[in-house]
Coordinates of N, CA and C in Angstrom, one line a residue:
M21 N 105.4 100.6 94.1 CA 105.7 99.3 93.6 C 106.2 99.3 92.2
A22 N 105.6 100.1 91.4 CA 106.1 100.2 90.0 C 107.5 100.6 89.9
V23 N 108.0 101.5 90.8 CA 109.4 101.9 90.8 C 110.2 100.8 91.2
A24 N 109.8 100.0 92.2 CA 110.6 98.9 92.7 C 110.7 97.8 91.6
A25 N 109.6 97.6 90.9 CA 109.6 96.6 89.8 C 110.5 97.1 88.7
F26 N 110.4 98.4 88.4 CA 111.3 98.9 87.3 C 112.8 98.8 87.7
N27 N 113.1 99.0 89.0 CA 114.5 98.8 89.5 C 114.9 97.4 89.3
R28 N 114.0 96.4 89.5 CA 114.4 95.0 89.2 C 114.6 94.7 87.8
L29 N 113.8 95.4 86.9 CA 113.9 95.2 85.5 C 115.3 95.8 85.0
I30 N 115.6 96.9 85.5 CA 116.9 97.5 85.0 C 118.1 96.9 85.6
A31 N 118.0 96.2 86.7 CA 119.1 95.5 87.4 C 119.6 94.4 86.6
E32 N 118.8 93.8 85.7 CA 119.2 92.7 84.9 C 119.2 93.1 83.4
P33 N 120.4 93.0 82.8 CA 120.4 93.5 81.3 C 119.5 92.8 80.4
E34 N 119.2 91.5 80.6 CA 118.3 90.8 79.7 C 116.9 91.2 79.9
R35 N 116.5 91.5 81.2 CA 115.2 92.0 81.5 C 115.0 93.4 80.9
L36 N 116.0 94.2 81.0 CA 115.9 95.6 80.5 C 115.8 95.6 79.0
A37 N 116.6 94.7 78.3 CA 116.6 94.6 76.9 C 115.2 94.2 76.4
A38 N 114.6 93.2 77.1 CA 113.3 92.8 76.7 C 112.2 93.9 76.9
F39 N 112.3 94.6 78.0 CA 111.4 95.7 78.3 C 111.5 96.8 77.2
L40 N 112.8 97.2 76.9 CA 113.0 98.2 75.9 C 112.4 97.7 74.5
S41 N 112.6 96.5 74.2 CA 112.2 95.9 72.9 C 110.6 96.0 72.8
V42 N 110.0 95.6 73.9 CA 108.5 95.6 73.9 C 107.9 97.1 73.9
T43 N 108.5 98.0 74.6 CA 108.0 99.3 74.8 C 108.5 100.3 73.7
G44 N 109.6 99.9 73.0 CA 110.1 100.8 72.0 C 110.9 101.9 72.6
L45 N 111.1 101.9 73.9 CA 112.0 102.9 74.5 C 113.4 102.6 74.3
R46 N 114.3 103.6 74.5 CA 115.7 103.4 74.4 C 116.3 103.9 75.8
P47 N 117.5 103.5 76.1 CA 118.1 103.9 77.4 C 118.0 105.5 77.5
D48 N 118.2 106.2 76.4 CA 118.3 107.6 76.5 C 116.9 108.3 76.6
T49 N 115.8 107.5 76.4 CA 114.5 108.1 76.5 C 113.7 107.6 77.7
I50 N 114.3 106.8 78.5 CA 113.6 106.3 79.7 C 113.2 107.5 80.7
R51 N 114.2 108.3 80.9 CA 114.0 109.4 81.9 C 112.8 110.3 81.4
E52 N 112.7 110.6 80.2 CA 111.6 111.4 79.7 C 110.3 110.6 79.8
A53 N 110.3 109.4 79.4 CA 109.1 108.5 79.5 C 108.6 108.4 80.9
A54 N 109.5 108.4 81.9 CA 109.1 108.3 83.3 C 108.2 109.4 83.7
G55 N 108.4 110.6 83.1 CA 107.5 111.7 83.4 C 106.2 111.7 82.7
Q56 N 105.9 110.8 81.9 CA 104.7 110.7 81.1 C 103.6 109.9 81.9
P57 N 102.3 110.4 81.8 CA 101.3 109.6 82.4 C 101.2 108.2 81.8
G58 N 101.0 107.3 82.6 CA 100.9 105.9 82.2 C 102.2 105.1 82.2
F59 N 103.3 105.8 82.4 CA 104.6 105.0 82.4 C 104.6 103.9 83.5
Y60 N 104.2 104.3 84.7 CA 104.3 103.3 85.8 C 103.3 102.2 85.6
S61 N 102.1 102.5 85.1 CA 101.2 101.4 84.8 C 101.7 100.5 83.7
A62 N 102.4 101.1 82.8 CA 103.0 100.3 81.7 C 104.0 99.3 82.2
I63 N 104.8 99.8 83.2 CA 105.7 98.8 83.8 C 105.0 97.6 84.4
L64 N 104.0 97.9 85.2 CA 103.2 96.8 85.8 C 102.5 96.0 84.8
D65 N 102.0 96.6 83.7 CA 101.4 95.8 82.6 C 102.4 94.9 82.0
Y66 N 103.6 95.4 81.8 CA 104.7 94.6 81.2 C 105.1 93.4 82.1
V67 N 105.3 93.7 83.4 CA 105.7 92.7 84.4 C 104.6 91.6 84.5
S68 N 103.3 92.1 84.5 CA 102.2 91.2 84.6 C 101.9 90.3 83.4
S69 N 102.5 90.7 82.2 CA 102.2 90.0 81.0 C 103.0 88.7 80.9
D70 N 104.0 88.5 81.8 CA 104.8 87.3 81.7 C 104.8 86.6 83.1
E71 N 104.2 85.5 83.2 CA 104.0 84.8 84.5 C 105.3 84.6 85.2
G72 N 106.3 84.1 84.5 CA 107.6 83.9 85.1 C 108.2 85.2 85.6
L73 N 108.1 86.3 84.9 CA 108.6 87.5 85.3 C 107.9 88.1 86.5
I74 N 106.6 88.0 86.6 CA 105.9 88.5 87.7 C 106.2 87.7 89.0
I75 N 106.4 86.4 88.8 CA 106.7 85.5 90.0 C 108.1 85.9 90.4
A76 N 109.1 86.0 89.5 CA 110.4 86.3 89.9 C 110.5 87.7 90.6
I77 N 109.9 88.7 90.0 CA 110.0 90.0 90.6 C 109.3 90.1 91.9
A78 N 108.2 89.4 92.0 CA 107.5 89.4 93.3 C 108.4 88.8 94.4
A79 N 109.0 87.7 94.0 CA 109.9 87.0 95.0 C 111.1 88.0 95.4
E80 N 111.6 88.7 94.4 CA 112.7 89.6 94.7 C 112.3 90.7 95.6
L81 N 111.0 91.1 95.4 CA 110.5 92.2 96.3 C 109.8 91.7 97.5
E82 N 109.9 90.4 97.8 CA 109.4 89.8 99.0 C 107.9 90.1 99.1
M83 N 107.2 89.8 98.0 CA 105.7 89.9 98.0 C 105.1 88.9 97.2
R84 N 103.8 88.8 97.1 CA 103.1 87.9 96.3 C 102.8 88.5 94.9
P85 N 102.8 87.7 93.9 CA 102.4 88.2 92.5 C 101.1 88.9 92.6
E86 N 100.2 88.5 93.4 CA 98.8 89.1 93.5 C 98.9 90.6 93.9
E87 N 99.9 90.9 94.7 CA 100.1 92.3 95.2 C 100.5 93.2 94.0
I88 N 101.3 92.6 93.1 CA 101.7 93.4 91.9 C 100.5 93.5 91.0
A89 N 99.7 92.5 90.9 CA 98.5 92.5 90.0 C 97.5 93.5 90.6
A90 N 97.4 93.6 91.9 CA 96.5 94.6 92.5 C 96.9 96.0 92.3
A91 N 98.2 96.2 92.4 CA 98.8 97.6 92.1 C 98.5 97.9 90.6
R92 N 98.7 97.0 89.8 CA 98.4 97.2 88.3 C 97.0 97.6 88.1
A93 N 96.1 96.9 88.8 CA 94.6 97.2 88.7 C 94.3 98.6 89.2
R94 N 95.0 99.0 90.2 CA 94.8 100.4 90.7 C 95.3 101.4 89.7
L95 N 96.5 101.2 89.1 CA 97.0 102.1 88.2 C 96.4 102.1 86.8
S96 N 96.0 100.9 86.4 CA 95.5 100.7 85.1 C 94.2 99.8 85.1
P97 N 93.1 100.3 85.6 CA 91.9 99.5 85.8 C 91.4 98.9 84.5
E98 N 91.5 99.6 83.4 CA 91.0 99.1 82.1 C 91.9 97.9 81.6
A99 N 93.2 97.9 81.9 CA 94.0 96.8 81.5 C 93.7 95.5 82.3
A100 N 93.4 95.7 83.6 CA 93.0 94.6 84.5 C 91.7 94.0 84.0
L101 N 90.8 94.8 83.5 CA 89.5 94.2 83.0 C 89.7 93.4 81.8
E102 N 90.7 93.7 81.0 CA 91.0 92.9 79.7 C 91.5 91.5 80.0
D103 N 92.1 91.3 81.2 CA 92.7 90.0 81.5 C 91.7 89.0 81.7

């Protein structure tokens, strides 16, 4: 699910720019970051941090936002507890 959400982020230049801005990543560092622990949970954390974004991506993936939130909780249980 994180990969699918990431694909939706990178498909839209505005979404990608916002993601890069928040994470501090650059287009040339994404591949390296993807190999690091926590990268995929960070994607779901980012998507979940914006209600409009999680709703839009969930719709594009033909799922409910709650499914993305559940995946986030599985990948990053400590972040889900902070909500």
